[in-house]
Amino acid sequence: MKPSFETLDRNVIQKGLCTACGTCAGICPTGGIRLIYKEGEPIPVLMGECNSCGHCYHSCPGEDIPLPDMELHLFGKHRNVTEQNLGVYKYCVSAYARDAETRLAGASGGVATALINYALEVGIIDCAIVAGYQEQRPWLPEGKVVTTRSQVLEAAQSKYTVAPVNAVINEAVNKGYKKIGVVGVPCHIEAIRKMQLRGRPSKVAKSIRLTLGLFCASEFYFEGLRHLLGEMCGVDDLKHITKLQYRSAPWPGHFAIDLDNGERRVVDRHRYVYHFLLPLYKRDRCEMCVDWAAEVADIAIGDYWSPDMKPGEEQGHSSCIVRSEVGDMLMEMARNDGVLHVENLNANTVMAGFGYEAKKHAAAFRLAQRQSYGWPVPNFHIECDREPTKREFHIAPETKQR
Ligand SMILES: Cc1cc2nc3c(=O)[nH]c(=O)nc-3n(C[C@H](O)[C@H](O)[C@H](O)COP(=O)(O)OP(=O)(O)OC[C@H]3O[C@@H](n4cnc5c(N)ncnc54)[C@H](O)[C@@H]3O)c2cc1C
Ligand code: SF4
Ligand code: SF4
C-alpha cells in the first residue's frame, strides 16, 4: 500500500522532524494538505481528501534525505574527499550584483536576486518561487510565484523564521509555467531533488529547471521573533508592523521594522543574531540538520565574510558554490553579460563562516547524540567528519605564541 498523509503525519510531523518546507501542501494533487499556524509555526494538516498517492511522504525532506543518491542523479558522481564538507562542486566564487539597486536590496551581494532576474530575462526559467511576506501579516514569510523584476526585488533578503516556499509549487505548475526556478534553504532544495530522483509527481519534477540554495545555519522559531519584537523593539501588537526586514541596508544588515505611525525601529545585527536568536530560538529540527551549503542546489549562495571587509563602510558580496552544469552555464552567462562582478574564491574561505561549524560539527554531533538515545532523527545517508578543523586565521596571536 502506498503511504498516505497519515504515514507522513506519524513518521515525520508527530516526531518533530518536519522542516516546514511546505512541499507536502504544495504538491498534494487534491489540495487536501494545508498549513495551519500554531505558535506561529506552519504545520501540515489534512483538511481535505487524501488519495494515498504517496507524493507527500516520498518528497518530504523531514525524515529521509538520500544525499548520495541525489548527488549521483544530479552530478553523475559522489562527493570526493575534498568535497566532504561542501558537497560536490565545480568551483567557488565571490560575487555581487553590478546593478546598484539589486545589490542594495540583497542580504549580501544581491546575487540570488540578480541571477533569478537574469534567468527570467534570458528564458532559462519562466517563473520563480521565492520567499516574500504575507500581505495581511507582513512579518510571516510565504512562498510567492514571481515573474517580474520588481516582484523578484521585492522578495530579496533573508527571512529567518520559517518560509514554507514549496507550498506554492502547484500554484506555479497550475498557472502553466514549465520552467520554474526555486530559491530556498537546503531543505527546500532537498525536497525538489527527492521529487526529481523519483521522477514524481512528473509534471513538477520536470518543470523545475533551476535551484538556487541559500547556505543555512538555522531557521528560528516565531517565538524568538515575538520576543525580539517585544523585548528589543517595544512592539507587543504585531498589527502595527507594516514592514519587517532581517537584513536592512547597509550591509551586513540590521533587523528593522516600520510601524503604522511612521516610526522605524532597528536592532544591531550582531546583537539580535548572535546574542538572541541563535543561542535561544533555533528550531529543533535545524539542530539536527547537516546540510549547510545547500549541497544539492545548482548554485549555493551565502554570505561572504572576509576579514578585510568593513561592515557599514562597504556593500556586501555573496559566496557562491557552483555545482551543476545548469549552475555553471548561468554563472558564466551572468558574468559575461555583466550582471555579476565575479572573483575566484578558495573553498576554505567559504568554510570560514559560522554556519559550517554549526552544521558539520555541532549539528552532526547533536544528531549522533539523539540517535544514541533512540530519539527520532533525520537520515542524511552521509557521515560528517567531526574532527576539529585547523583554521589558522582564527587563532589569536597570543595563543599562537604559547
Ligand atoms: C534561514 C537562513 C539562514 C542562513 N544562514 C546562513 C549561514 O549560516 N551562512 C551564510 O553564509 N549564509 C546564510 N544564509 C544566506 C544569506 O543570509 C543570504 O541569503 C545569501 O548570502 C544570499 O544573499 P543574496 O544577497 O545573494 O540574496 P538576495 O538577493 O537577498 O536573495 C535572497 C533570496 O532568497 C529568498 N529567501 C530568503 N529567505 C528565505 C527563506 N527563509 N527560505 C527560502 N527562500 C528565502 C528570497 O526570497 C530571495 O529570493 C542564510 C539564509 C537564510 C534564509
Ligand atoms: S514535506 Fe516539508 S512541510 Fe511537509 S511534512 Fe515534510 S518537511 Fe514538513
Ligand atoms: S537548518 Fe536545515 S532544516 Fe533548518 S531551515 Fe535550514 S536547511 Fe531547513
Short mmCIF file of C-alpha atoms and ligand atoms in Angstrom, two decimals:
data_model
loop_
_atom_site.label_atom_id
_atom_site.label_comp_id
_atom_site.label_asym_id
_atom_site.label_seq_id
_atom_site.Cartn_x
_atom_site.Cartn_y
_atom_site.Cartn_z
CA MET A 1 0.00 0.00 0.00
CA LYS A 2 1.26 3.49 -0.85
CA PRO A 3 1.97 5.84 2.04
CA SER A 4 -0.80 8.30 2.84
CA PHE A 5 -0.84 11.61 4.70
CA GLU A 6 -1.28 9.50 7.84
CA THR A 7 2.20 7.99 7.21
CA LEU A 8 3.70 11.46 6.83
CA ASP A 9 1.95 12.65 9.97
CA ARG A 10 3.07 9.65 12.04
CA ASN A 11 6.68 9.35 10.80
CA VAL A 12 7.59 12.99 10.30
CA ILE A 13 5.26 15.62 11.74
CA GLN A 14 4.42 13.94 15.06
CA LYS A 15 8.10 13.05 15.54
CA GLY A 16 9.26 16.66 15.30
CA LEU A 17 11.11 16.07 12.02
CA CYS A 18 9.12 18.47 9.82
CA THR A 19 11.27 21.32 8.48
CA ALA A 20 8.11 23.23 7.46
CA CYS A 21 9.34 23.42 3.87
CA GLY A 22 5.74 23.36 2.60
CA THR A 23 6.34 20.70 -0.07
CA CYS A 24 3.59 18.30 1.03
CA ALA A 25 1.00 21.09 0.85
CA GLY A 26 2.48 22.41 -2.38
CA ILE A 27 2.30 19.16 -4.37
CA CYS A 28 -0.77 17.38 -2.95
CA PRO A 29 -2.85 16.63 -6.09
CA THR A 30 -6.17 17.06 -4.25
CA GLY A 31 -5.07 20.23 -2.45
CA GLY A 32 -6.07 18.44 0.75
CA ILE A 33 -2.94 19.30 2.75
CA ARG A 34 -2.90 22.81 4.20
CA LEU A 35 -0.53 24.63 6.52
CA ILE A 36 -2.11 25.87 9.70
CA TYR A 37 -0.22 28.08 12.15
CA LYS A 38 0.33 27.01 15.75
CA GLU A 39 2.55 29.21 17.96
CA GLY A 40 3.50 30.94 14.71
CA GLU A 41 4.85 27.73 13.10
CA PRO A 42 3.28 26.33 9.92
CA ILE A 43 2.11 22.74 10.43
CA PRO A 44 0.80 20.49 7.62
CA VAL A 45 -2.72 19.25 8.31
CA LEU A 46 -5.07 17.15 6.17
CA MET A 47 -8.15 19.33 5.60
CA GLY A 48 -9.49 17.53 2.52
CA GLU A 49 -9.15 14.27 0.67
CA CYS A 50 -6.05 12.01 0.71
CA ASN A 51 -5.89 9.60 -2.25
CA SER A 52 -2.80 7.80 -0.88
CA CYS A 53 -0.65 8.74 -3.90
CA GLY A 54 2.40 8.88 -1.61
CA HIS A 55 3.81 12.06 -3.18
CA CYS A 56 3.88 13.97 0.12
CA TYR A 57 5.72 11.26 2.05
CA HIS A 58 8.18 10.39 -0.73
CA SER A 59 9.10 14.05 -1.38
CA CYS A 60 9.38 15.09 2.26
CA PRO A 61 12.90 16.07 3.44
CA GLY A 62 11.98 15.72 7.12
CA GLU A 63 12.98 12.13 7.83
CA ASP A 64 14.95 10.77 4.86
CA ILE A 65 17.43 12.77 2.77
CA PRO A 66 19.35 10.42 0.46
CA LEU A 67 22.17 12.86 -0.36
CA PRO A 68 24.43 10.29 -2.08
CA ASP A 69 21.63 9.15 -4.43
CA MET A 70 20.76 12.75 -5.21
CA GLU A 71 24.40 13.57 -5.96
CA LEU A 72 24.71 10.63 -8.32
CA HIS A 73 21.49 11.59 -10.10
CA LEU A 74 22.38 15.27 -10.35
CA PHE A 75 26.15 15.37 -10.81
CA GLY A 76 26.82 11.83 -12.04
CA LYS A 77 29.20 11.18 -9.13
CA HIS A 78 29.51 11.09 -5.35
CA ARG A 79 31.46 13.72 -3.41
CA ASN A 80 35.19 13.10 -3.14
CA VAL A 81 37.36 13.55 -0.04
CA THR A 82 37.92 17.29 -0.62
CA GLU A 83 34.18 17.82 -1.09
CA GLN A 84 33.13 16.18 2.22
CA ASN A 85 32.15 19.46 3.87
CA LEU A 86 30.67 21.41 0.98
CA GLY A 87 29.22 18.70 -1.25
CA VAL A 88 30.01 18.17 -4.96
CA TYR A 89 31.01 21.39 -6.73
CA LYS A 90 32.77 22.71 -9.81
CA TYR A 91 34.19 25.95 -8.37
CA CYS A 92 33.59 28.68 -5.80
CA VAL A 93 33.39 32.43 -6.44
CA SER A 94 32.57 35.59 -4.54
CA ALA A 95 30.19 37.83 -6.44
CA TYR A 96 27.88 40.81 -6.26
CA ALA A 97 25.18 42.26 -8.49
CA ARG A 98 26.51 45.03 -10.72
CA ASP A 99 23.08 46.68 -10.68
CA ALA A 100 23.21 49.04 -7.67
CA GLU A 101 19.52 48.66 -6.76
CA THR A 102 19.79 44.86 -6.71
CA ARG A 103 22.98 44.82 -4.64
CA LEU A 104 21.49 47.18 -2.08
CA ALA A 105 18.24 45.17 -1.92
CA GLY A 106 20.02 41.86 -1.28
CA ALA A 107 21.10 40.31 2.01
CA SER A 108 24.74 40.05 0.97
CA GLY A 109 25.67 40.74 -2.67
CA GLY A 110 22.17 40.54 -4.18
CA VAL A 111 23.37 37.55 -6.23
CA ALA A 112 20.26 35.39 -5.80
CA THR A 113 18.01 38.25 -6.90
CA ALA A 114 20.27 39.15 -9.83
CA LEU A 115 20.50 35.54 -11.05
CA ILE A 116 16.74 34.97 -10.87
CA ASN A 117 16.02 38.18 -12.77
CA TYR A 118 18.66 37.31 -15.35
CA ALA A 119 17.37 33.71 -15.73
CA LEU A 120 13.87 35.13 -16.34
CA GLU A 121 15.22 37.65 -18.84
CA VAL A 122 17.12 35.12 -20.96
CA GLY A 123 14.38 32.47 -20.72
CA ILE A 124 16.16 29.83 -18.63
CA ILE A 125 13.08 30.00 -16.40
CA ASP A 126 9.58 31.38 -16.97
CA CYS A 127 8.73 31.95 -13.31
CA ALA A 128 10.43 31.72 -9.91
CA ILE A 129 9.38 30.65 -6.46
CA VAL A 130 10.85 32.94 -3.81
CA ALA A 131 10.12 33.96 -0.21
CA GLY A 132 8.07 37.09 0.37
CA TYR A 133 5.88 38.17 3.28
CA GLN A 134 2.14 37.62 3.73
CA GLU A 135 0.15 40.70 2.74
CA GLN A 136 -2.05 40.75 5.84
CA ARG A 137 0.72 39.68 8.23
CA PRO A 138 3.91 41.27 6.84
CA TRP A 139 6.03 39.54 9.48
CA LEU A 140 5.23 35.98 8.30
CA PRO A 141 7.18 34.67 5.26
CA GLU A 142 5.42 32.75 2.49
CA GLY A 143 6.20 31.44 -0.98
CA LYS A 144 5.47 33.71 -3.95
CA VAL A 145 5.32 32.82 -7.63
CA VAL A 146 7.03 35.73 -9.40
CA THR A 147 7.79 36.69 -12.98
CA THR A 148 8.81 40.37 -12.99
CA ARG A 149 11.95 42.23 -11.93
CA SER A 150 10.08 44.29 -9.34
CA GLN A 151 8.46 41.19 -7.78
CA VAL A 152 11.85 39.47 -7.52
CA LEU A 153 13.43 42.59 -5.98
CA GLU A 154 10.54 42.90 -3.52
CA ALA A 155 11.31 39.36 -2.23
CA ALA A 156 15.08 39.93 -1.80
CA GLN A 157 16.81 39.42 1.58
CA SER A 158 16.88 36.57 4.07
CA LYS A 159 13.85 35.62 6.15
CA TYR A 160 14.98 33.88 9.31
CA THR A 161 11.69 32.46 10.57
CA VAL A 162 10.18 29.61 8.58
CA ALA A 163 9.38 30.32 4.94
CA PRO A 164 7.32 27.38 3.56
CA VAL A 165 8.08 28.40 -0.03
CA ASN A 166 7.47 24.99 -1.63
CA ALA A 167 3.79 25.32 -0.69
CA VAL A 168 3.25 27.28 -3.92
CA ILE A 169 4.73 24.67 -6.30
CA ASN A 170 1.32 23.53 -7.62
CA GLU A 171 0.26 27.16 -8.00
CA ALA A 172 3.18 27.69 -10.40
CA VAL A 173 2.55 24.43 -12.28
CA ASN A 174 -1.21 25.04 -12.50
CA LYS A 175 -0.60 28.51 -13.91
CA GLY A 176 1.10 26.75 -16.81
CA TYR A 177 4.74 27.57 -16.02
CA LYS A 178 7.03 24.90 -17.42
CA LYS A 179 10.46 26.27 -16.48
CA ILE A 180 10.39 27.03 -12.80
CA GLY A 181 13.27 28.40 -10.72
CA VAL A 182 13.24 27.87 -6.96
CA VAL A 183 15.20 29.80 -4.33
CA GLY A 184 15.29 28.07 -0.98
CA VAL A 185 17.23 26.93 2.04
CA PRO A 186 18.75 23.43 1.81
CA CYS A 187 15.64 21.53 2.95
CA HIS A 188 13.55 23.18 0.19
CA ILE A 189 16.07 22.04 -2.39
CA GLU A 190 16.35 18.53 -0.88
CA ALA A 191 12.56 18.10 -1.36
CA ILE A 192 12.84 19.11 -5.01
CA ARG A 193 15.71 16.70 -5.61
CA LYS A 194 13.72 13.88 -3.97
CA MET A 195 10.93 14.51 -6.48
CA GLN A 196 13.39 14.61 -9.36
CA LEU A 197 15.14 11.46 -8.16
CA ARG A 198 11.82 9.63 -8.15
CA GLY A 199 10.51 11.43 -11.23
CA ARG A 200 7.23 12.08 -9.45
CA PRO A 201 4.97 13.99 -9.43
CA SER A 202 6.26 14.04 -13.00
CA LYS A 203 4.92 17.46 -14.03
CA VAL A 204 6.60 19.08 -11.01
CA ALA A 205 9.82 17.08 -11.33
CA LYS A 206 10.18 18.06 -15.00
CA SER A 207 9.17 21.70 -14.59
CA ILE A 208 11.77 22.70 -12.02
CA ARG A 209 14.78 23.81 -14.08
CA LEU A 210 16.87 25.86 -11.68
CA THR A 211 17.53 25.74 -7.94
CA LEU A 212 19.41 28.43 -6.03
CA GLY A 213 20.11 27.23 -2.48
CA LEU A 214 20.97 29.51 0.42
CA PHE A 215 23.58 28.45 2.98
CA CYS A 216 21.61 27.82 6.16
CA ALA A 217 22.83 27.55 9.75
CA SER A 218 19.26 27.52 11.08
CA GLU A 219 15.81 29.00 10.92
CA PHE A 220 14.35 30.39 14.15
CA TYR A 221 11.08 29.84 15.94
CA PHE A 222 8.46 32.54 15.53
CA GLU A 223 8.52 32.68 19.33
CA GLY A 224 12.02 34.18 19.00
CA LEU A 225 10.72 36.89 16.69
CA ARG A 226 7.84 37.61 19.09
CA HIS A 227 10.31 38.14 21.92
CA LEU A 228 12.72 40.12 19.76
CA LEU A 229 9.88 42.45 18.83
CA GLY A 230 8.58 42.77 22.37
CA GLU A 231 11.86 42.99 24.26
CA MET A 232 14.14 44.80 21.83
CA CYS A 233 11.67 46.86 19.78
CA GLY A 234 8.89 47.52 22.33
CA VAL A 235 6.24 46.09 19.97
CA ASP A 236 3.67 43.74 21.52
CA ASP A 237 0.90 44.11 18.97
CA LEU A 238 2.27 42.91 15.65
CA LYS A 239 -0.63 44.54 13.79
CA HIS A 240 1.28 47.84 13.95
CA ILE A 241 4.08 46.44 11.77
CA THR A 242 3.91 47.48 8.13
CA LYS A 243 7.32 46.14 7.07
CA LEU A 244 9.92 43.81 8.59
CA GLN A 245 13.47 43.19 7.39
CA TYR A 246 16.17 40.97 8.89
CA ARG A 247 18.97 42.39 6.74
CA SER A 248 18.08 46.03 6.07
CA ALA A 249 20.83 48.04 4.34
CA PRO A 250 23.63 48.94 4.89
CA TRP A 251 25.47 45.59 4.73
CA PRO A 252 25.71 43.35 6.73
CA GLY A 253 22.13 44.37 7.50
CA HIS A 254 20.26 45.02 10.73
CA PHE A 255 16.82 43.97 11.92
CA ALA A 256 14.38 46.77 11.08
CA ILE A 257 10.65 47.23 11.40
CA ASP A 258 8.47 50.02 10.08
CA LEU A 259 5.37 50.86 12.11
CA ASP A 260 2.00 52.30 11.08
CA ASN A 261 2.77 55.55 12.97
CA GLY A 262 5.75 56.15 10.64
CA GLU A 263 8.41 55.09 13.19
CA ARG A 264 11.29 52.77 12.30
CA ARG A 265 12.97 50.57 14.95
CA VAL A 266 16.31 48.93 14.34
CA VAL A 267 18.31 46.24 16.23
CA ASP A 268 22.02 45.73 15.52
CA ARG A 269 22.68 42.51 13.54
CA HIS A 270 25.30 41.11 15.87
CA ARG A 271 23.06 41.66 18.89
CA TYR A 272 19.88 40.09 17.53
CA VAL A 273 21.56 37.19 15.74
CA TYR A 274 24.43 36.11 18.00
CA HIS A 275 23.05 37.20 21.38
CA PHE A 276 19.40 36.38 20.89
CA LEU A 277 18.01 34.23 18.07
CA LEU A 278 20.94 31.85 17.55
CA PRO A 279 21.62 30.82 21.15
CA LEU A 280 17.96 30.86 22.20
CA TYR A 281 15.47 30.18 19.43
CA LYS A 282 16.93 27.74 16.87
CA ARG A 283 14.26 25.38 15.55
CA ASP A 284 14.77 21.90 16.98
CA ARG A 285 14.74 20.22 13.56
CA CYS A 286 17.51 22.62 12.46
CA GLU A 287 19.68 21.44 15.38
CA MET A 288 19.96 18.08 13.57
CA CYS A 289 20.43 19.33 10.01
CA VAL A 290 23.87 18.74 8.49
CA ASP A 291 23.25 20.31 5.07
CA TRP A 292 24.75 23.78 5.41
CA ALA A 293 25.80 24.80 1.92
CA ALA A 294 22.69 23.65 0.00
CA GLU A 295 24.57 20.59 -1.14
CA VAL A 296 22.23 19.61 -3.98
CA ALA A 297 21.39 23.05 -5.41
CA ASP A 298 22.56 24.15 -8.87
CA ILE A 299 24.25 27.11 -7.19
CA ALA A 300 24.56 27.56 -3.42
CA ILE A 301 24.79 31.15 -2.15
CA GLY A 302 25.79 32.51 1.24
CA ASP A 303 27.28 35.49 2.99
CA TYR A 304 30.87 36.27 2.15
CA TRP A 305 32.78 37.21 5.29
CA SER A 306 36.31 38.31 4.53
CA PRO A 307 38.44 39.59 7.42
CA ASP A 308 39.23 42.61 5.19
CA MET A 309 35.62 43.70 4.79
CA LYS A 310 34.44 46.69 6.80
CA PRO A 311 30.77 46.43 7.88
CA GLY A 312 28.91 49.70 7.36
CA GLU A 313 31.62 51.06 5.05
CA GLU A 314 31.10 48.87 2.03
CA GLN A 315 28.44 46.76 0.39
CA GLY A 316 28.10 43.00 0.56
CA HIS A 317 29.44 40.13 -1.51
CA SER A 318 27.95 36.64 -1.76
CA SER A 319 29.91 33.38 -1.61
CA CYS A 320 28.75 31.09 -4.42
CA ILE A 321 29.35 27.38 -4.86
CA VAL A 322 28.65 26.42 -8.44
CA ARG A 323 27.67 22.76 -8.55
CA SER A 324 25.79 21.64 -11.67
CA GLU A 325 26.01 22.15 -15.44
CA VAL A 326 22.98 24.46 -15.31
CA GLY A 327 24.54 26.41 -12.45
CA ASP A 328 27.82 26.75 -14.35
CA MET A 329 26.06 27.93 -17.51
CA LEU A 330 24.02 30.52 -15.61
CA MET A 331 27.02 31.84 -13.66
CA GLU A 332 29.16 32.15 -16.79
CA MET A 333 26.41 33.88 -18.77
CA ALA A 334 25.71 36.30 -15.90
CA ARG A 335 29.43 37.08 -15.60
CA ASN A 336 29.92 37.58 -19.35
CA ASP A 337 26.80 39.73 -19.72
CA GLY A 338 27.96 41.99 -16.89
CA VAL A 339 25.14 41.04 -14.50
CA LEU A 340 27.55 39.95 -11.77
CA HIS A 341 31.01 41.03 -10.68
CA VAL A 342 32.76 37.71 -10.01
CA GLU A 343 36.07 36.80 -8.34
CA ASN A 344 37.57 33.36 -7.71
CA LEU A 345 37.23 32.09 -4.16
CA ASN A 346 39.06 29.38 -2.25
CA ALA A 347 36.75 26.72 -0.75
CA ASN A 348 38.46 27.14 2.64
CA THR A 349 37.35 30.77 2.73
CA VAL A 350 33.74 29.65 2.17
CA MET A 351 34.02 27.35 5.19
CA ALA A 352 35.39 30.13 7.44
CA GLY A 353 31.78 31.14 8.20
CA PHE A 354 29.98 30.25 11.41
CA GLY A 355 27.42 28.04 9.62
CA TYR A 356 29.97 25.39 8.66
CA GLU A 357 30.90 24.82 12.31
CA ALA A 358 27.22 24.86 13.32
CA LYS A 359 26.23 22.19 10.80
CA LYS A 360 29.16 19.95 10.02
CA HIS A 361 30.43 19.71 13.58
CA ALA A 362 27.81 20.78 16.16
CA ALA A 363 24.67 19.51 14.39
CA ALA A 364 26.43 16.29 13.34
CA PHE A 365 27.37 15.65 16.98
CA ARG A 366 23.88 16.51 18.25
CA LEU A 367 22.34 14.20 15.66
CA ALA A 368 24.57 11.31 16.80
CA GLN A 369 23.74 12.02 20.46
CA ARG A 370 19.99 12.00 19.81
CA GLN A 371 20.33 8.83 17.77
CA SER A 372 22.12 7.12 20.66
CA TYR A 373 19.13 7.91 22.94
CA GLY A 374 16.79 6.39 20.34
CA TRP A 375 15.20 9.79 19.61
CA PRO A 376 13.79 10.47 16.14
CA VAL A 377 16.48 11.87 13.81
CA PRO A 378 16.69 12.61 10.09
CA ASN A 379 18.87 10.32 7.96
CA PHE A 380 21.15 12.17 5.52
CA HIS A 381 22.96 8.97 4.49
CA ILE A 382 26.36 10.66 4.99
CA GLU A 383 28.92 10.63 7.80
CA CYS A 384 30.33 14.01 8.85
CA ASP A 385 33.96 14.14 9.92
CA ARG A 386 33.63 15.90 13.26
CA GLU A 387 37.37 16.36 13.92
CA PRO A 388 38.27 19.98 14.76
CA THR A 389 39.38 21.81 11.63
CA LYS A 390 42.62 23.76 11.70
CA ARG A 391 41.72 27.29 10.71
CA GLU A 392 44.87 29.35 11.10
CA PHE A 393 43.18 32.67 10.54
CA HIS A 394 41.00 32.14 13.64
CA ILE A 395 43.89 31.55 16.05
CA ALA A 396 44.56 34.59 18.26
CA PRO A 397 48.21 35.82 18.19
CA GLU A 398 48.80 35.20 21.94
CA THR A 399 47.58 31.59 21.56
CA LYS A 400 49.97 31.04 18.68
CA GLN A 401 52.96 32.10 20.78
CA ARG A 402 52.41 29.57 23.55
C1 LIG B 1 17.38 30.91 7.35
C2 LIG B 1 18.66 31.33 6.67
C3 LIG B 1 19.88 31.01 7.25
C4 LIG B 1 21.09 31.38 6.63
N1 LIG B 1 22.28 31.01 7.20
C5 LIG B 1 23.45 31.34 6.58
C6 LIG B 1 24.69 30.96 7.12
O1 LIG B 1 24.78 30.29 8.14
N2 LIG B 1 25.84 31.32 6.47
C7 LIG B 1 25.79 32.04 5.31
O2 LIG B 1 26.86 32.34 4.76
N3 LIG B 1 24.63 32.42 4.76
C8 LIG B 1 23.45 32.08 5.36
N4 LIG B 1 22.26 32.43 4.79
C9 LIG B 1 22.26 33.05 3.46
C10 LIG B 1 22.36 34.56 3.50
O3 LIG B 1 21.61 35.11 4.54
C11 LIG B 1 21.84 35.15 2.15
O4 LIG B 1 20.54 34.70 1.92
C12 LIG B 1 22.70 34.74 1.00
O5 LIG B 1 24.00 35.22 1.18
C13 LIG B 1 22.16 35.27 -0.33
O6 LIG B 1 22.29 36.65 -0.35
P1 LIG B 1 22.00 37.46 -1.68
O7 LIG B 1 22.17 38.91 -1.35
O8 LIG B 1 22.79 36.88 -2.78
O9 LIG B 1 20.47 37.09 -1.92
P2 LIG B 1 19.23 38.06 -2.10
O10 LIG B 1 19.40 38.80 -3.37
O11 LIG B 1 18.97 38.79 -0.84
O12 LIG B 1 18.06 37.00 -2.34
C14 LIG B 1 17.70 36.08 -1.37
C15 LIG B 1 16.66 35.15 -1.96
O13 LIG B 1 16.36 34.14 -1.02
C16 LIG B 1 14.97 34.06 -0.78
N5 LIG B 1 14.80 33.71 0.65
C17 LIG B 1 15.11 34.48 1.71
N6 LIG B 1 14.89 33.84 2.86
C18 LIG B 1 14.41 32.63 2.52
C19 LIG B 1 13.98 31.51 3.27
N7 LIG B 1 13.99 31.51 4.60
N8 LIG B 1 13.56 30.42 2.61
C20 LIG B 1 13.55 30.42 1.26
N9 LIG B 1 13.95 31.45 0.49
C21 LIG B 1 14.36 32.54 1.12
C22 LIG B 1 14.46 35.44 -1.09
O14 LIG B 1 13.09 35.42 -1.45
C23 LIG B 1 15.36 35.85 -2.26
O15 LIG B 1 14.85 35.36 -3.48
C24 LIG B 1 21.05 32.10 5.42
C25 LIG B 1 19.80 32.44 4.83
C26 LIG B 1 18.62 32.04 5.45
C27 LIG B 1 17.31 32.41 4.81
S1 SF4 B 2 7.12 17.94 3.18
FE1 SF4 B 2 8.03 19.63 4.33
S2 SF4 B 2 6.25 20.61 5.35
FE2 SF4 B 2 5.57 18.58 4.68
S3 SF4 B 2 5.93 17.24 6.46
FE3 SF4 B 2 7.75 17.10 5.17
S4 SF4 B 2 9.15 18.64 5.99
FE4 SF4 B 2 7.10 19.10 6.79
S1 SF4 B 3 18.82 24.26 9.15
FE1 SF4 B 3 18.26 22.62 7.71
S2 SF4 B 3 16.20 22.04 8.35
FE2 SF4 B 3 16.60 24.04 9.24
S3 SF4 B 3 15.78 25.51 7.75
FE3 SF4 B 3 17.98 25.25 7.33
S4 SF4 B 3 18.03 23.65 5.76
FE4 SF4 B 3 16.00 23.55 6.69
#
